[in-house]
């Protein structure tokens, strides 16, 4: 049997395309942000001549590696290829799963020495209105989480958002805010970040407040606030990031080899990090195996698997006190729900959206309309990044406006398709 395991070869790679819907409470928000495209999931199933099957997944419109290289692995051993990040997320994951099963060990045994059994994990949501974030925070507590990572966007009132989350959750609950550079520079960032950390002690980490490549600006920002800051590892050379001390920790994601290398480098510098591997239950499980061996994966991992209607596994990943257990069974150590694969399987993903408008409103009565459908990616990102409206003003709101069939909507939509339309209430 041992010889058979050592010589096992991959005989088939099956690619299964799925559309896994998001839970109803966030579906509309995901559509507004066009993140609904993350529902297109490709599951990879690899067969070996030893009878062992491995599984992996790729989010077709997000994951770090969407690659069509299945033919490269046929007739090869999973052990000889599993560290090759160029194979893409799903195929690499499936090879690690198969290799662990062939060796009779969990994936984390293939990665290195285990340092923890229970890995910190966060609840995550994309940007949404304060009252909706409040609902999500309550759901996070109900499911065993102790932290929520939010997207802090200038088209929503971040102060009201954090206020509502803070009031709706227990004292132990934490909030991490990802700004995606929208605070632009130190002059914008300092007053906003100081106000939040003074008013709301549940704020624990700020991710990406200003551009990561602004090393002097980030160093100055750190000296002006007390809350730790994080940036994606590799945004600037690791030596620069660590040597200059421009952040307190990192966000690390990508292929297994890259994650292990970056995670070890962060550990050598004694800097904590978030693992960010987004997907359903399969990707979340891989994140747990990585978190089990990387000493400084101490900040709660971000995966978003709770937002799907099904995690594609036979059981829910249990979260207790903000931590999930790294599986001890061979391979990924979880069972894929074959019935779910059949239920959500499609020949081609249809992610089309109807014509809608995104309406941004300020307390002073100014409204700005943006076109939003399958063909318009919304200009909100560039519009706010370039300072067309105030950043992080109190009392701002954003909503999705459906097409009511009226000439007025048609006219406004046509104009907004060319450029954002500003009006006064």
GROMACS .gro file of C-alpha atoms in nm:
model
  425
    1UNK     CA    1   0.000   0.000   0.000
    2UNK     CA    2   0.284   0.239   0.088
    3UNK     CA    3   0.446   0.178  -0.250
    4UNK     CA    4   0.115   0.239  -0.424
    5UNK     CA    5   0.080   0.568  -0.237
    6UNK     CA    6   0.430   0.680  -0.326
    7UNK     CA    7   0.380   0.606  -0.694
    8UNK     CA    8   0.019   0.726  -0.725
    9UNK     CA    9  -0.046   0.936  -1.033
   10UNK     CA   10  -0.323   1.174  -1.133
   11UNK     CA   11  -0.545   1.018  -1.396
   12UNK     CA   12  -0.820   1.276  -1.437
   13UNK     CA   13  -0.900   1.639  -1.357
   14UNK     CA   14  -1.268   1.731  -1.356
   15UNK     CA   15  -1.376   2.096  -1.357
   16UNK     CA   16  -1.720   2.159  -1.211
   17UNK     CA   17  -1.869   2.505  -1.261
   18UNK     CA   18  -2.115   2.625  -0.999
   19UNK     CA   19  -2.316   2.931  -0.914
   20UNK     CA   20  -2.356   2.932  -0.536
   21UNK     CA   21  -2.593   3.213  -0.433
   22UNK     CA   22  -2.526   3.441  -0.141
   23UNK     CA   23  -2.761   3.446   0.155
   24UNK     CA   24  -3.064   3.664   0.097
   25UNK     CA   25  -2.977   3.925   0.360
   26UNK     CA   26  -2.661   4.033   0.166
   27UNK     CA   27  -2.745   3.941  -0.195
   28UNK     CA   28  -2.865   4.286  -0.295
   29UNK     CA   29  -2.563   4.456  -0.139
   30UNK     CA   30  -2.331   4.216  -0.320
   31UNK     CA   31  -2.507   4.301  -0.646
   32UNK     CA   32  -2.474   4.675  -0.583
   33UNK     CA   33  -2.101   4.632  -0.535
   34UNK     CA   34  -2.089   4.377  -0.820
   35UNK     CA   35  -1.932   4.130  -0.579
   36UNK     CA   36  -2.220   3.895  -0.665
   37UNK     CA   37  -1.976   3.761  -0.928
   38UNK     CA   38  -1.798   3.578  -0.647
   39UNK     CA   39  -2.086   3.332  -0.658
   40UNK     CA   40  -1.927   3.173  -0.966
   41UNK     CA   41  -1.721   2.889  -0.821
   42UNK     CA   42  -1.518   2.626  -1.003
   43UNK     CA   43  -1.465   2.307  -0.805
   44UNK     CA   44  -1.172   2.091  -0.913
   45UNK     CA   45  -1.190   1.716  -0.857
   46UNK     CA   46  -0.869   1.519  -0.921
   47UNK     CA   47  -0.866   1.139  -0.949
   48UNK     CA   48  -0.561   0.923  -0.884
   49UNK     CA   49  -0.485   0.566  -0.989
   50UNK     CA   50  -0.477   0.477  -0.617
   51UNK     CA   51  -0.849   0.554  -0.591
   52UNK     CA   52  -0.789   0.873  -0.395
   53UNK     CA   53  -0.985   1.187  -0.489
   54UNK     CA   54  -0.883   1.544  -0.408
   55UNK     CA   55  -1.093   1.861  -0.415
   56UNK     CA   56  -1.018   2.229  -0.457
   57UNK     CA   57  -1.199   2.546  -0.562
   58UNK     CA   58  -1.147   2.873  -0.745
   59UNK     CA   59  -1.364   3.183  -0.721
   60UNK     CA   60  -1.367   3.261  -1.091
   61UNK     CA   61  -1.395   3.637  -1.048
   62UNK     CA   62  -1.176   3.693  -0.746
   63UNK     CA   63  -0.931   3.422  -0.641
   64UNK     CA   64  -0.561   3.486  -0.688
   65UNK     CA   65  -0.514   3.207  -0.943
   66UNK     CA   66  -0.760   3.131  -1.224
   67UNK     CA   67  -0.551   2.913  -1.452
   68UNK     CA   68  -0.631   2.641  -1.707
   69UNK     CA   69  -0.337   2.404  -1.674
   70UNK     CA   70  -0.508   2.076  -1.595
   71UNK     CA   71  -0.318   1.887  -1.865
   72UNK     CA   72   0.013   1.958  -1.686
   73UNK     CA   73  -0.075   1.732  -1.395
   74UNK     CA   74  -0.204   1.422  -1.573
   75UNK     CA   75   0.029   1.127  -1.511
   76UNK     CA   76   0.216   1.315  -1.239
   77UNK     CA   77   0.234   1.264  -0.864
   78UNK     CA   78   0.042   1.514  -0.650
   79UNK     CA   79   0.349   1.540  -0.428
   80UNK     CA   80   0.566   1.661  -0.716
   81UNK     CA   81   0.332   1.945  -0.813
   82UNK     CA   82   0.142   2.064  -0.507
   83UNK     CA   83   0.383   2.350  -0.428
   84UNK     CA   84   0.345   2.500  -0.777
   85UNK     CA   85   0.137   2.817  -0.732
   86UNK     CA   86   0.116   2.864  -1.109
   87UNK     CA   87  -0.137   2.581  -1.127
   88UNK     CA   88  -0.402   2.812  -0.981
   89UNK     CA   89  -0.602   2.808  -0.662
   90UNK     CA   90  -0.843   2.521  -0.722
   91UNK     CA   91  -0.602   2.274  -0.877
   92UNK     CA   92  -0.329   2.337  -0.623
   93UNK     CA   93  -0.578   2.291  -0.339
   94UNK     CA   94  -0.700   1.964  -0.490
   95UNK     CA   95  -0.343   1.836  -0.518
   96UNK     CA   96  -0.273   1.910  -0.152
   97UNK     CA   97  -0.599   1.737  -0.059
   98UNK     CA   98  -0.506   1.429  -0.262
   99UNK     CA   99  -0.148   1.426  -0.133
  100UNK     CA  100  -0.261   1.441   0.229
  101UNK     CA  101  -0.507   1.158   0.175
  102UNK     CA  102  -0.243   0.948   0.001
  103UNK     CA  103   0.000   1.006   0.289
  104UNK     CA  104  -0.270   0.957   0.552
  105UNK     CA  105  -0.202   1.298   0.712
  106UNK     CA  106  -0.383   1.634   0.728
  107UNK     CA  107  -0.263   1.905   0.491
  108UNK     CA  108  -0.104   2.101   0.774
  109UNK     CA  109   0.139   1.811   0.827
  110UNK     CA  110   0.257   1.867   0.470
  111UNK     CA  111   0.307   2.238   0.535
  112UNK     CA  112   0.519   2.236   0.850
  113UNK     CA  113   0.515   2.202   1.227
  114UNK     CA  114   0.176   2.264   1.384
  115UNK     CA  115   0.175   2.560   1.622
  116UNK     CA  116  -0.200   2.582   1.695
  117UNK     CA  117  -0.508   2.365   1.669
  118UNK     CA  118  -0.761   2.648   1.683
  119UNK     CA  119  -0.716   2.932   1.436
  120UNK     CA  120  -0.860   3.285   1.472
  121UNK     CA  121  -1.122   3.361   1.209
  122UNK     CA  122  -1.331   3.670   1.139
  123UNK     CA  123  -1.679   3.732   1.005
  124UNK     CA  124  -1.662   3.948   0.691
  125UNK     CA  125  -1.898   4.159   0.485
  126UNK     CA  126  -1.862   4.392   0.190
  127UNK     CA  127  -1.966   4.756   0.226
  128UNK     CA  128  -2.327   4.815   0.323
  129UNK     CA  129  -2.553   5.053   0.512
  130UNK     CA  130  -2.505   5.090   0.891
  131UNK     CA  131  -2.837   4.923   0.973
  132UNK     CA  132  -2.742   4.623   0.758
  133UNK     CA  133  -2.400   4.596   0.919
  134UNK     CA  134  -2.581   4.588   1.252
  135UNK     CA  135  -2.776   4.281   1.136
  136UNK     CA  136  -2.454   4.118   1.016
  137UNK     CA  137  -2.281   4.183   1.348
  138UNK     CA  138  -2.563   4.013   1.537
  139UNK     CA  139  -2.542   3.716   1.299
  140UNK     CA  140  -2.166   3.697   1.356
  141UNK     CA  141  -2.215   3.676   1.733
  142UNK     CA  142  -2.485   3.412   1.687
  143UNK     CA  143  -2.244   3.199   1.481
  144UNK     CA  144  -1.962   3.215   1.736
  145UNK     CA  145  -1.748   3.496   1.597
  146UNK     CA  146  -1.584   3.761   1.814
  147UNK     CA  147  -1.482   3.999   1.535
  148UNK     CA  148  -1.618   4.151   1.216
  149UNK     CA  149  -1.412   4.298   0.935
  150UNK     CA  150  -1.594   4.580   0.760
  151UNK     CA  151  -1.533   4.770   0.437
  152UNK     CA  152  -1.518   5.139   0.532
  153UNK     CA  153  -1.635   5.328   0.224
  154UNK     CA  154  -1.685   5.707   0.193
  155UNK     CA  155  -2.034   5.657   0.047
  156UNK     CA  156  -2.157   5.519   0.382
  157UNK     CA  157  -2.143   5.680   0.726
  158UNK     CA  158  -1.860   5.488   0.892
  159UNK     CA  159  -1.925   5.652   1.230
  160UNK     CA  160  -2.287   5.536   1.233
  161UNK     CA  161  -2.177   5.192   1.114
  162UNK     CA  162  -1.928   5.142   1.396
  163UNK     CA  163  -2.173   5.290   1.647
  164UNK     CA  164  -2.444   5.042   1.549
  165UNK     CA  165  -2.211   4.742   1.548
  166UNK     CA  166  -2.068   4.842   1.884
  167UNK     CA  167  -2.412   4.879   2.042
  168UNK     CA  168  -2.538   4.549   1.897
  169UNK     CA  169  -2.252   4.327   2.013
  170UNK     CA  170  -2.105   4.206   2.345
  171UNK     CA  171  -1.818   4.387   2.511
  172UNK     CA  172  -1.566   4.130   2.387
  173UNK     CA  173  -1.654   4.186   2.021
  174UNK     CA  174  -1.396   4.354   1.793
  175UNK     CA  175  -1.419   4.554   1.470
  176UNK     CA  176  -1.148   4.568   1.203
  177UNK     CA  177  -1.192   4.830   0.931
  178UNK     CA  178  -1.056   4.795   0.577
  179UNK     CA  179  -1.031   5.134   0.404
  180UNK     CA  180  -0.886   5.021   0.070
  181UNK     CA  181  -0.682   5.344   0.057
  182UNK     CA  182  -0.992   5.567   0.060
  183UNK     CA  183  -0.856   5.795   0.331
  184UNK     CA  184  -0.615   5.905   0.057
  185UNK     CA  185  -0.345   6.072   0.269
  186UNK     CA  186  -0.244   6.155   0.624
  187UNK     CA  187  -0.435   6.484   0.637
  188UNK     CA  188  -0.762   6.304   0.565
  189UNK     CA  189  -0.681   5.993   0.765
  190UNK     CA  190  -0.572   6.126   1.104
  191UNK     CA  191  -0.892   6.308   1.210
  192UNK     CA  192  -1.116   6.021   1.096
  193UNK     CA  193  -0.911   5.744   1.257
  194UNK     CA  194  -0.860   5.937   1.579
  195UNK     CA  195  -1.230   6.010   1.610
  196UNK     CA  196  -1.320   5.644   1.563
  197UNK     CA  197  -1.067   5.507   1.809
  198UNK     CA  198  -1.166   5.767   2.070
  199UNK     CA  199  -1.541   5.706   2.038
  200UNK     CA  200  -1.541   5.331   1.979
  201UNK     CA  201  -1.299   5.110   2.173
  202UNK     CA  202  -1.410   4.802   1.979
  203UNK     CA  203  -1.206   4.923   1.681
  204UNK     CA  204  -0.889   4.712   1.688
  205UNK     CA  205  -0.713   4.722   1.348
  206UNK     CA  206  -0.713   4.957   1.049
  207UNK     CA  207  -0.628   4.795   0.716
  208UNK     CA  208  -0.508   5.000   0.421
  209UNK     CA  209  -0.605   5.348   0.544
  210UNK     CA  210  -0.387   5.515   0.277
  211UNK     CA  211  -0.187   5.381  -0.015
  212UNK     CA  212   0.059   5.113   0.088
  213UNK     CA  213   0.336   5.252  -0.135
  214UNK     CA  214   0.333   5.582   0.058
  215UNK     CA  215   0.593   5.466   0.307
  216UNK     CA  216   0.666   5.808   0.468
  217UNK     CA  217   0.294   5.881   0.493
  218UNK     CA  218   0.220   5.551   0.662
  219UNK     CA  219   0.504   5.600   0.908
  220UNK     CA  220   0.371   5.945   0.996
  221UNK     CA  221   0.018   5.809   1.027
  222UNK     CA  222   0.131   5.541   1.272
  223UNK     CA  223   0.281   5.807   1.493
  224UNK     CA  224  -0.050   5.996   1.508
  225UNK     CA  225  -0.290   5.713   1.605
  226UNK     CA  226  -0.282   5.431   1.857
  227UNK     CA  227  -0.471   5.162   1.661
  228UNK     CA  228  -0.252   4.911   1.470
  229UNK     CA  229  -0.243   4.937   1.091
  230UNK     CA  230  -0.208   4.663   0.830
  231UNK     CA  231  -0.115   4.644   0.463
  232UNK     CA  232  -0.094   4.360   0.214
  233UNK     CA  233   0.243   4.192   0.228
  234UNK     CA  234   0.428   4.268  -0.094
  235UNK     CA  235   0.267   4.605  -0.159
  236UNK     CA  236   0.618   4.734  -0.105
  237UNK     CA  237   0.924   4.508  -0.073
  238UNK     CA  238   0.912   4.309   0.248
  239UNK     CA  239   1.250   4.446   0.358
  240UNK     CA  240   1.117   4.800   0.321
  241UNK     CA  241   0.789   4.732   0.497
  242UNK     CA  242   0.953   4.562   0.793
  243UNK     CA  243   1.268   4.776   0.810
  244UNK     CA  244   1.086   5.108   0.785
  245UNK     CA  245   0.818   5.005   1.035
  246UNK     CA  246   0.539   5.155   0.830
  247UNK     CA  247   0.268   4.919   0.956
  248UNK     CA  248   0.202   4.688   1.251
  249UNK     CA  249   0.110   4.376   1.054
  250UNK     CA  250   0.006   4.237   0.720
  251UNK     CA  251  -0.262   4.079   0.507
  252UNK     CA  252  -0.131   3.765   0.339
  253UNK     CA  253  -0.292   3.561   0.064
  254UNK     CA  254  -0.221   3.386  -0.265
  255UNK     CA  255  -0.084   3.045  -0.353
  256UNK     CA  256   0.031   2.805  -0.083
  257UNK     CA  257   0.402   2.851  -0.152
  258UNK     CA  258   0.367   3.228  -0.152
  259UNK     CA  259   0.159   3.233   0.166
  260UNK     CA  260   0.409   3.013   0.347
  261UNK     CA  261   0.705   3.225   0.236
  262UNK     CA  262   0.538   3.555   0.324
  263UNK     CA  263   0.402   3.419   0.650
  264UNK     CA  264   0.742   3.297   0.760
  265UNK     CA  265   0.903   3.630   0.670
  266UNK     CA  266   0.642   3.812   0.879
  267UNK     CA  267   0.703   3.569   1.163
  268UNK     CA  268   1.077   3.631   1.156
  269UNK     CA  269   1.002   4.002   1.194
  270UNK     CA  270   0.757   3.925   1.478
  271UNK     CA  271   0.470   4.084   1.285
  272UNK     CA  272   0.117   3.939   1.297
  273UNK     CA  273  -0.105   3.906   0.992
  274UNK     CA  274  -0.449   3.826   0.857
  275UNK     CA  275  -0.474   3.525   0.628
  276UNK     CA  276  -0.703   3.628   0.344
  277UNK     CA  277  -0.825   3.335   0.134
  278UNK     CA  278  -1.176   3.401   0.011
  279UNK     CA  279  -1.418   3.127  -0.092
  280UNK     CA  280  -1.660   2.866   0.035
  281UNK     CA  281  -1.586   2.596   0.291
  282UNK     CA  282  -1.303   2.440   0.087
  283UNK     CA  283  -1.096   2.758   0.078
  284UNK     CA  284  -1.175   2.829   0.442
  285UNK     CA  285  -1.047   2.484   0.536
  286UNK     CA  286  -0.721   2.544   0.351
  287UNK     CA  287  -0.686   2.871   0.543
  288UNK     CA  288  -0.720   2.678   0.868
  289UNK     CA  289  -0.442   2.439   0.768
  290UNK     CA  290  -0.216   2.733   0.684
  291UNK     CA  291  -0.309   2.906   1.008
  292UNK     CA  292  -0.222   2.590   1.200
  293UNK     CA  293   0.146   2.611   1.101
  294UNK     CA  294   0.217   2.982   1.058
  295UNK     CA  295   0.312   3.117   1.398
  296UNK     CA  296   0.210   3.478   1.329
  297UNK     CA  297  -0.127   3.413   1.166
  298UNK     CA  298  -0.255   3.573   1.485
  299UNK     CA  299  -0.511   3.814   1.342
  300UNK     CA  300  -0.847   3.660   1.244
  301UNK     CA  301  -0.850   3.507   0.896
  302UNK     CA  302  -1.086   3.647   0.633
  303UNK     CA  303  -1.269   3.397   0.411
  304UNK     CA  304  -1.636   3.512   0.361
  305UNK     CA  305  -1.768   3.154   0.349
  306UNK     CA  306  -2.057   3.236   0.584
  307UNK     CA  307  -2.216   3.455   0.315
  308UNK     CA  308  -2.288   3.165   0.080
  309UNK     CA  309  -2.615   2.974   0.095
  310UNK     CA  310  -2.407   2.655   0.110
  311UNK     CA  311  -2.043   2.607   0.206
  312UNK     CA  312  -2.018   2.298  -0.026
  313UNK     CA  313  -1.923   2.081   0.271
  314UNK     CA  314  -2.132   1.816   0.443
  315UNK     CA  315  -2.106   2.008   0.772
  316UNK     CA  316  -2.073   2.367   0.884
  317UNK     CA  317  -1.729   2.483   0.997
  318UNK     CA  318  -1.788   2.536   1.367
  319UNK     CA  319  -1.662   2.861   1.516
  320UNK     CA  320  -1.616   2.878   1.892
  321UNK     CA  321  -1.503   3.199   2.055
  322UNK     CA  322  -1.381   3.339   1.724
  323UNK     CA  323  -1.169   3.032   1.644
  324UNK     CA  324  -1.212   2.730   1.416
  325UNK     CA  325  -1.035   2.396   1.449
  326UNK     CA  326  -0.784   2.288   1.185
  327UNK     CA  327  -0.902   1.941   1.070
  328UNK     CA  328  -0.695   1.639   1.175
  329UNK     CA  329  -0.830   1.392   0.916
  330UNK     CA  330  -0.622   1.318   0.604
  331UNK     CA  331  -0.608   1.580   0.328
  332UNK     CA  332  -0.821   1.885   0.380
  333UNK     CA  333  -1.006   1.673   0.634
  334UNK     CA  334  -1.357   1.768   0.523
  335UNK     CA  335  -1.625   1.599   0.313
  336UNK     CA  336  -1.755   1.770   0.001
  337UNK     CA  337  -2.133   1.763  -0.033
  338UNK     CA  338  -2.180   1.598  -0.371
  339UNK     CA  339  -2.551   1.679  -0.369
  340UNK     CA  340  -2.464   2.048  -0.340
  341UNK     CA  341  -2.229   2.022  -0.637
  342UNK     CA  342  -2.514   1.884  -0.845
  343UNK     CA  343  -2.763   2.138  -0.714
  344UNK     CA  344  -2.553   2.443  -0.803
  345UNK     CA  345  -2.384   2.305  -1.114
  346UNK     CA  346  -2.422   2.508  -1.435
  347UNK     CA  347  -2.293   2.489  -1.789
  348UNK     CA  348  -2.232   2.863  -1.794
  349UNK     CA  349  -2.268   3.120  -1.518
  350UNK     CA  350  -2.530   3.387  -1.579
  351UNK     CA  351  -2.439   3.682  -1.360
  352UNK     CA  352  -2.636   3.945  -1.550
  353UNK     CA  353  -2.803   4.221  -1.349
  354UNK     CA  354  -3.098   4.444  -1.436
  355UNK     CA  355  -3.059   4.816  -1.498
  356UNK     CA  356  -3.029   4.999  -1.170
  357UNK     CA  357  -2.890   5.319  -1.028
  358UNK     CA  358  -2.675   5.367  -0.722
  359UNK     CA  359  -2.785   5.680  -0.537
  360UNK     CA  360  -2.541   5.851  -0.300
  361UNK     CA  361  -2.696   6.115  -0.073
  362UNK     CA  362  -2.545   6.376   0.157
  363UNK     CA  363  -2.717   6.537   0.454
  364UNK     CA  364  -2.697   6.876   0.280
  365UNK     CA  365  -2.932   6.755   0.006
  366UNK     CA  366  -2.681   6.669  -0.267
  367UNK     CA  367  -2.746   6.343  -0.454
  368UNK     CA  368  -2.514   6.169  -0.700
  369UNK     CA  369  -2.637   5.889  -0.929
  370UNK     CA  370  -2.421   5.615  -1.082
  371UNK     CA  371  -2.524   5.357  -1.343
  372UNK     CA  372  -2.515   5.003  -1.207
  373UNK     CA  373  -2.572   4.683  -1.402
  374UNK     CA  374  -2.377   4.400  -1.566
  375UNK     CA  375  -2.197   4.636  -1.803
  376UNK     CA  376  -2.131   4.934  -1.575
  377UNK     CA  377  -1.881   4.870  -1.300
  378UNK     CA  378  -1.987   5.194  -1.131
  379UNK     CA  379  -1.753   5.489  -1.127
  380UNK     CA  380  -1.787   5.537  -0.752
  381UNK     CA  381  -1.436   5.411  -0.678
  382UNK     CA  382  -1.257   5.663  -0.901
  383UNK     CA  383  -1.511   5.936  -0.831
  384UNK     CA  384  -1.439   5.937  -0.457
  385UNK     CA  385  -1.069   5.862  -0.489
  386UNK     CA  386  -1.030   6.182  -0.689
  387UNK     CA  387  -1.210   6.397  -0.432
  388UNK     CA  388  -1.534   6.469  -0.616
  389UNK     CA  389  -1.724   6.450  -0.285
  390UNK     CA  390  -1.616   6.481   0.079
  391UNK     CA  391  -1.449   6.179   0.234
  392UNK     CA  392  -1.620   6.016   0.534
  393UNK     CA  393  -1.878   6.281   0.597
  394UNK     CA  394  -2.139   6.208   0.861
  395UNK     CA  395  -2.496   6.146   0.751
  396UNK     CA  396  -2.422   6.012   0.401
  397UNK     CA  397  -2.625   5.724   0.260
  398UNK     CA  398  -2.615   5.501  -0.048
  399UNK     CA  399  -2.893   5.289  -0.191
  400UNK     CA  400  -2.969   5.077  -0.495
  401UNK     CA  401  -3.252   5.217  -0.706
  402UNK     CA  402  -3.450   4.973  -0.922
  403UNK     CA  403  -3.578   5.055  -1.268
  404UNK     CA  404  -3.946   5.149  -1.228
  405UNK     CA  405  -4.002   5.164  -1.602
  406UNK     CA  406  -4.058   5.538  -1.602
  407UNK     CA  407  -3.919   5.784  -1.859
  408UNK     CA  408  -3.755   5.971  -1.571
  409UNK     CA  409  -3.556   5.662  -1.469
  410UNK     CA  410  -3.459   5.591  -1.830
  411UNK     CA  411  -3.336   5.946  -1.877
  412UNK     CA  412  -3.138   5.949  -1.552
  413UNK     CA  413  -2.990   5.607  -1.628
  414UNK     CA  414  -2.882   5.719  -1.976
  415UNK     CA  415  -2.707   6.027  -1.836
  416UNK     CA  416  -2.546   5.833  -1.550
  417UNK     CA  417  -2.411   5.581  -1.801
  418UNK     CA  418  -2.197   5.860  -1.944
  419UNK     CA  419  -2.090   6.022  -1.616
  420UNK     CA  420  -2.216   6.048  -1.257
  421UNK     CA  421  -2.516   6.281  -1.231
  422UNK     CA  422  -2.528   6.533  -0.947
  423UNK     CA  423  -2.856   6.688  -0.831
  424UNK     CA  424  -3.004   6.866  -0.531
  425UNK     CA  425  -3.300   6.729  -0.340
   0.00000   0.00000   0.00000
